Structure formats: structure tokens, C-alpha cells
mmCIF file of C-alpha atoms in Angstrom:
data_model
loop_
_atom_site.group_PDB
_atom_site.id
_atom_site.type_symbol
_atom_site.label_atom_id
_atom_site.label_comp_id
_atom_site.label_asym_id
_atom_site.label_seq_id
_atom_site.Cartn_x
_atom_site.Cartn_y
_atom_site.Cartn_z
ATOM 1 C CA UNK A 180 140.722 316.901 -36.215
ATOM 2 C CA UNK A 181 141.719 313.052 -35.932
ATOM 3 C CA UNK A 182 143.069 311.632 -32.920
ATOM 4 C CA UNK A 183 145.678 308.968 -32.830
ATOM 5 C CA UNK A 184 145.918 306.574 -30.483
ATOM 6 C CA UNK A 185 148.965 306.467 -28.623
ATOM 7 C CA UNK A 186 149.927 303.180 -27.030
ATOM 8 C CA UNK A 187 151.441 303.747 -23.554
ATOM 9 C CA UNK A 188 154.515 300.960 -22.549
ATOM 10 C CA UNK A 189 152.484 299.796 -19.735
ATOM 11 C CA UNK A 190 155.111 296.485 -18.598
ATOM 12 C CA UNK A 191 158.173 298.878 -19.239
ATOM 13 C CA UNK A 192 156.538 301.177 -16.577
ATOM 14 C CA UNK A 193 155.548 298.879 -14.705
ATOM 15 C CA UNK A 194 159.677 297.431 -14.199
ATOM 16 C CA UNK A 195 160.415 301.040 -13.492
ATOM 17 C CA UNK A 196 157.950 301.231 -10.801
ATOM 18 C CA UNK A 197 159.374 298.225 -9.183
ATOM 19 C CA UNK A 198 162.645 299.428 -9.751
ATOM 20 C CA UNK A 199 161.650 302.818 -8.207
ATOM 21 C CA UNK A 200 160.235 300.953 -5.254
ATOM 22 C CA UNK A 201 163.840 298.941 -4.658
ATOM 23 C CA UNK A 202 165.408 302.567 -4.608
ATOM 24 C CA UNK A 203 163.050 304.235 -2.311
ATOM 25 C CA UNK A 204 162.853 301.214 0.080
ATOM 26 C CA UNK A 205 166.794 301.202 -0.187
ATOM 27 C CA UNK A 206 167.357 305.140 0.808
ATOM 28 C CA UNK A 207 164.931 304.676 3.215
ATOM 29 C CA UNK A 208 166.783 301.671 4.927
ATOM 30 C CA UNK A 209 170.242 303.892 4.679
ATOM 31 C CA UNK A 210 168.499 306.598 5.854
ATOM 32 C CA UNK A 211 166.958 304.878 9.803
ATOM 33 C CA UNK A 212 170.176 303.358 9.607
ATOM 34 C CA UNK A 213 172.529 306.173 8.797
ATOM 35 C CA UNK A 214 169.799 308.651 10.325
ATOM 36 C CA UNK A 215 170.974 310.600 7.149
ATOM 37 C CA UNK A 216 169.401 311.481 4.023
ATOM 38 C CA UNK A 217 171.476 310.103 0.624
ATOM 39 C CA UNK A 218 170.745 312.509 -1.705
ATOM 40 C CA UNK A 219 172.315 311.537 -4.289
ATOM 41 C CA UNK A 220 170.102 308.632 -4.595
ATOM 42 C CA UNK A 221 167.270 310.820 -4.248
ATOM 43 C CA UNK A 222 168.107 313.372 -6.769
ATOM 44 C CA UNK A 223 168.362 309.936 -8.924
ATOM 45 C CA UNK A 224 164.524 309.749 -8.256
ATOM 46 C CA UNK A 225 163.716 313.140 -8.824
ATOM 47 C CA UNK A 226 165.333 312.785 -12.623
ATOM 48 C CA UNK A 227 163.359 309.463 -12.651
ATOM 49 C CA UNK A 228 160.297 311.540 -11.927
ATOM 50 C CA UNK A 229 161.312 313.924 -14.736
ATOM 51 C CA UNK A 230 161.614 311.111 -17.142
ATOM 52 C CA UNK A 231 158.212 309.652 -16.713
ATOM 53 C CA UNK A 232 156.800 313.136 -16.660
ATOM 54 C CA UNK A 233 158.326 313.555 -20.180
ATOM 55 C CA UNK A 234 157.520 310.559 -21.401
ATOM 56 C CA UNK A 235 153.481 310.703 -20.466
ATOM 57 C CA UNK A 236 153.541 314.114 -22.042
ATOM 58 C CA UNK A 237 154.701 312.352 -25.779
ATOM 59 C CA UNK A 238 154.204 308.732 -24.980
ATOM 60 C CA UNK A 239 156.178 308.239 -28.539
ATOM 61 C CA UNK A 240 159.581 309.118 -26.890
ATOM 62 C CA UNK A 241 160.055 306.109 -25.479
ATOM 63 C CA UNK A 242 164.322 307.167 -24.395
ATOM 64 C CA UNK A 243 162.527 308.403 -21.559
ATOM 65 C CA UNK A 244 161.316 305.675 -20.256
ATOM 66 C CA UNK A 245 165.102 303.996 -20.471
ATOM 67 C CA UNK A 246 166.486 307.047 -18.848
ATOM 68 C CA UNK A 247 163.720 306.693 -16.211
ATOM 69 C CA UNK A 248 164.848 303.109 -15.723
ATOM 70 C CA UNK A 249 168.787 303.776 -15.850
ATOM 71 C CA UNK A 250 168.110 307.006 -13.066
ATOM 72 C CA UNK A 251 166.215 303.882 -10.620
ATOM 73 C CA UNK A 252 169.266 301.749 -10.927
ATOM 74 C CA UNK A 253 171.554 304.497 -10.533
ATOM 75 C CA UNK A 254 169.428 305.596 -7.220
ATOM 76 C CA UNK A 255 169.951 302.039 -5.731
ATOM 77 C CA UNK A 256 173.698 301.762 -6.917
ATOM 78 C CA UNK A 257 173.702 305.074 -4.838
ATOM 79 C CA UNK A 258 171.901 304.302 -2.067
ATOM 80 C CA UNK A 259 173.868 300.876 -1.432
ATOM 81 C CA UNK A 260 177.162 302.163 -1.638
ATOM 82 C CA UNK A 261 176.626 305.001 1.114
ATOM 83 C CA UNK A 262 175.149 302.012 3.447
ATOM 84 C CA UNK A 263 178.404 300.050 2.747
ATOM 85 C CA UNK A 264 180.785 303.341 3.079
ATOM 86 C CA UNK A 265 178.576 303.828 6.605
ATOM 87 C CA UNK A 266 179.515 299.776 7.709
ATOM 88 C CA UNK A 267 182.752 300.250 6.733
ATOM 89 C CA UNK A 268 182.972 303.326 8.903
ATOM 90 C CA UNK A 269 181.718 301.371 11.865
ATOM 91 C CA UNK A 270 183.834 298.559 11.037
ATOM 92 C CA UNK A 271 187.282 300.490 11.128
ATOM 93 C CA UNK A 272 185.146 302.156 14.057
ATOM 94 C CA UNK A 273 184.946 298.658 16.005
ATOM 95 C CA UNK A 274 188.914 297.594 14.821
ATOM 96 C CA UNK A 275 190.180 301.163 16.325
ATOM 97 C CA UNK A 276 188.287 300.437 19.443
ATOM 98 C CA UNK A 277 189.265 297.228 20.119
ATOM 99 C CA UNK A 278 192.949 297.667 18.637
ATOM 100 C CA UNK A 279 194.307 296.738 21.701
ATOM 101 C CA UNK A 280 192.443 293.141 22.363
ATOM 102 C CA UNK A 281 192.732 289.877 21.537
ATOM 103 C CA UNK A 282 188.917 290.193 18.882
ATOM 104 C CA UNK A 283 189.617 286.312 17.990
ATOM 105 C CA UNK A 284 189.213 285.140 21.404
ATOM 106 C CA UNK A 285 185.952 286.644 21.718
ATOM 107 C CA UNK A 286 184.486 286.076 18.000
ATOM 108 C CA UNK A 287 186.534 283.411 16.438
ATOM 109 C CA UNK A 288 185.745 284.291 12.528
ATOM 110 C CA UNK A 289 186.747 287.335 12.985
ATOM 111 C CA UNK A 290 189.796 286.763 10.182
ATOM 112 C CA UNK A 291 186.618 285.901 7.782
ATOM 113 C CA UNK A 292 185.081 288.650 8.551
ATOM 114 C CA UNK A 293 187.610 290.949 8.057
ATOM 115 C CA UNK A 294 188.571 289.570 4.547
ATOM 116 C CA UNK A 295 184.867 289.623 3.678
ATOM 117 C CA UNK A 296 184.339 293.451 4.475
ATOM 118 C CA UNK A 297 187.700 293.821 2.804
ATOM 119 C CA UNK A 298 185.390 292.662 -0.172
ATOM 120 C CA UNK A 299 183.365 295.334 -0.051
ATOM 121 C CA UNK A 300 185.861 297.769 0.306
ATOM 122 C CA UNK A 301 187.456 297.014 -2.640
ATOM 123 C CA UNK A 302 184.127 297.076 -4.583
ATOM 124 C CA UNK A 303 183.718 300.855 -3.742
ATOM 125 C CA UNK A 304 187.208 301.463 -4.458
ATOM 126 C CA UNK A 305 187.770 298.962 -7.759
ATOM 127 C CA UNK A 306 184.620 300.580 -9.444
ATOM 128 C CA UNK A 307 185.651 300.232 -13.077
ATOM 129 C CA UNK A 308 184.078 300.438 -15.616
ATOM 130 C CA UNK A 309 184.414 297.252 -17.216
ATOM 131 C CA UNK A 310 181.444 295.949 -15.770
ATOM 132 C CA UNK A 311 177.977 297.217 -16.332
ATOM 133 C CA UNK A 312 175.900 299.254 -14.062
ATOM 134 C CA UNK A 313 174.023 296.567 -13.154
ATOM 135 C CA UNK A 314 176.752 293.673 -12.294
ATOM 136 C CA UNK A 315 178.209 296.731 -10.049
ATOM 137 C CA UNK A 316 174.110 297.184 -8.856
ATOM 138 C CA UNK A 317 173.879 293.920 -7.780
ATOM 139 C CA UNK A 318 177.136 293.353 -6.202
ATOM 140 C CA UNK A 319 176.688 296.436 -4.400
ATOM 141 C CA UNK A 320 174.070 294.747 -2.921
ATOM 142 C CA UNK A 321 175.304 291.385 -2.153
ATOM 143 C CA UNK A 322 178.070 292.932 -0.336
ATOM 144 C CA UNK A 323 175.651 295.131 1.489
ATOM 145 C CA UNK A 324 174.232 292.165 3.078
ATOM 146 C CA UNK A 325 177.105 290.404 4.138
ATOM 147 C CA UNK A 326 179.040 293.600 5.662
ATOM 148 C CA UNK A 327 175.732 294.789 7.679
ATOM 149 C CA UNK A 328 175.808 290.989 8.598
ATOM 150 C CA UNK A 329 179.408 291.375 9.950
ATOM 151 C CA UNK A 330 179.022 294.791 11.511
ATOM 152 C CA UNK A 331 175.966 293.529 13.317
ATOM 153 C CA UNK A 332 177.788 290.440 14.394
ATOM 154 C CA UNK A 333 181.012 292.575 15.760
ATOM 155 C CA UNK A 334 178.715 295.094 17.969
ATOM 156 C CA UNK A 335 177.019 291.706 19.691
ATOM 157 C CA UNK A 336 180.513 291.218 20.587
ATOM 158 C CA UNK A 337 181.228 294.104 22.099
ATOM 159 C CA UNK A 338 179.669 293.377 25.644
ATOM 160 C CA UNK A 339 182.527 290.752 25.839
ATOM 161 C CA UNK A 340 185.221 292.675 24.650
ATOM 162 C CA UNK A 341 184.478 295.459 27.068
ATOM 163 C CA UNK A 342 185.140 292.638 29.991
ATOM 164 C CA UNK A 343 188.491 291.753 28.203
ATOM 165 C CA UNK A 344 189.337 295.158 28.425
ATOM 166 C CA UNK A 345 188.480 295.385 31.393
ATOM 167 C CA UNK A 346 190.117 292.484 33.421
ATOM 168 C CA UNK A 347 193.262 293.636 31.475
ATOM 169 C CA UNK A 348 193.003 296.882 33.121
ATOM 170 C CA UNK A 349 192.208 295.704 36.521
ATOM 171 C CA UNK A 350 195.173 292.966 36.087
ATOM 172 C CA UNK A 351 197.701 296.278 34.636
ATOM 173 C CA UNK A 352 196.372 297.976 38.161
ATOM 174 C CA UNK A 353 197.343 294.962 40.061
ATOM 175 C CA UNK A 354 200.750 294.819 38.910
ATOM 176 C CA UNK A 355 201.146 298.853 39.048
ATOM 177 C CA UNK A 356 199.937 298.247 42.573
ATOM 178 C CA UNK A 357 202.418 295.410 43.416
ATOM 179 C CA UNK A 358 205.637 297.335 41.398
ATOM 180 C CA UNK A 359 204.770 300.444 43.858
ATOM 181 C CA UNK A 360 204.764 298.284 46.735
ATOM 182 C CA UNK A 361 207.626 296.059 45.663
ATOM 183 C CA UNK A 362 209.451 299.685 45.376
ATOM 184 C CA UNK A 363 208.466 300.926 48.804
ATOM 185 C CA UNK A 364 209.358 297.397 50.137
ATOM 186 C CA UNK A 365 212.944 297.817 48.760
ATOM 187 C CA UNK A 366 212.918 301.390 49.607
ATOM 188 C CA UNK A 367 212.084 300.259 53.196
ATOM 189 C CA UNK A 368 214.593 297.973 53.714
ATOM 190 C CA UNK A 369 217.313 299.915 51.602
ATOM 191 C CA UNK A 370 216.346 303.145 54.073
ATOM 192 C CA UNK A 371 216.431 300.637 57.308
ATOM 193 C CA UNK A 372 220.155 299.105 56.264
ATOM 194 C CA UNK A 373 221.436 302.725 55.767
ATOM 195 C CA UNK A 374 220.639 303.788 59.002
#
């Protein structure tokens, strides 16, 4: 009986095991920030897994090793996309609490901000399939950055919107308080001339 060497694709497993880092690192980033498990993105892993399992069992099918690689991307592509759908959640979050103030006096980008997280949004929604996997990949992640950059920056705000809200209340209590006694003043004197 002759054995044959079989020569095992050490770099191409070696990209998928970066890859397959990116992917875990990523769901675990959504996950402490989300404090929820994307499993979609780790289902992605677990056919990764089943890939690499096939492919070390006939070393000469080297498909799996692609579909390893694609199911890595595909994990990260998943992974990003539920962090942005969670930002943009708090960011329509932050606009429906603060509906009712002035934001731009208080954070003066805010306008940029808006129309940069309206970016991402339209990503998610615009997902065609005219580009590749991996254009989408990567601008799933550059948007990522800058939308957890602009959540971040709105809750620092938030301390100072809370005052605005606030002083407008106190001021709206003011002017209740002077229309009641502005009323019982007229009252007064309308009761006094009557009698």
C-alpha cells in the first residue's frame, strides 16, 4: 500500500484563520455591546468549522476551503450589520427623546451627524447586489465606525440636553404659575367691581 502525500494549503488557512478571528472578535464586540448573541454570524462560523473539517478529511477538495473563507466574511458582514441596526436603534432612540429640543444648540454637528448615520442606513437598506460581498464587508464596517462614533458622541450630550429640558420645563411652570395668578388677579378684581 503506497501513500501519497497530500499537500495541505497552509497560507489559504492561514487567511481563513485571520478572517475567522475578525468574525469572532466582531460578534463578540456586538455581543458586550448589544448584550445579545448574533447568531446568524455565529451559525456563519459553525459552517466555517464544517468546511475546514471537510477539507482536512480530503485535503484535495480544496472548494472547501473557499466556502470556509466565504462563511468568515459572511459572519463579519453579519455581525456588522446587527451592530449598525443596534446604533441606529439608539440613534432614532436619542432623536425621539430629544424631539422636543433644540439638539444643535447643545452639539452643533449634529446636521453631520445625522446625514452620516443616514449613510449607514441606507447601506442596510440599499444592499444590492451589484457590489460584491466584500465591497458591502468593508463598508459595513466603515460605517460601523463612524455611526458608533456618532451614537457615542450624542449620549455625551445627553447630560446637557436633560438641563435644556429641564429649564424649559421649569420656565413652562413659571408661566403656568403666572397665567393662574394673572387669572385669579382678574378674577379678583372682576368679583370686587361686581359687588
Amino acid at each position: 500500500m503506497s501513500t501519497t502525500a497530500i499537500k495541505i494549503d497552509h497560507a489559504h488557512l492561514a487567511k481563513i484563520c485571520d478572517l475567522f478571528k475578525e468574525a469572532e472578535r466582531a460578534i463578540k464586540e456586538i455581543e458586550d455591546i448589544g448584550n445579545e448573541l448574533i447568531v446568524p454570524a455565529v451559525n456563519q462560523l459553525r459552517y466555517t468549522g464544517n468546511h475546514l473539517v471537510r477539507y482536512l478529511a480530503d485535503p484535495s477538495n480544496e472548494s472547501e476551503l473557499f466556502e470556509a473563507e466565504r462563511h468568515c466574511k459572511r459572519a463579519s458582514y453579519d455581525a456588522y450589520e446587527a451592530a449598525i441596526l443596534y446604533y441606529l436603534k439608539l440613534f432614532h432612540k436619542f432623536k425621539d427623546d430629544y424631539r422636543r429640543v433644540s439638539i444643535a444648540s447643545v452639539l452643533p454637528d449634529y446636521a453631520e451627524l445625522c446625514l452620516q448615520v443616514d449613510k449607514a442606513r441606507k447601506l442596510i437598506r440599499d444592499n444590492n447586489k451589484s457590489k460584491t460581498r466584500g465591497e458591502f464587508y468593508q463598508q459595513c464596517k466603515e460605517h460601523l465606525d463612524v455611526i458608533a462614533g456618532n451614537v457615542k458622541k450624542m449620549d455625551a450630550c445627553r447630560d446637557e440636553l436633560n438641563k435644556l429640558i429641564k429649564k424649559e420645563w421649569i420656565q413652562l411652570a413659571l408661566l403656568v404659575c403666572a397665567v393662574i395668578a394673572a387669572a385669579g388677579g382678574i378674577a379678583a378684581i372682576v368679583s370686587a367691581a361686581c359687588s
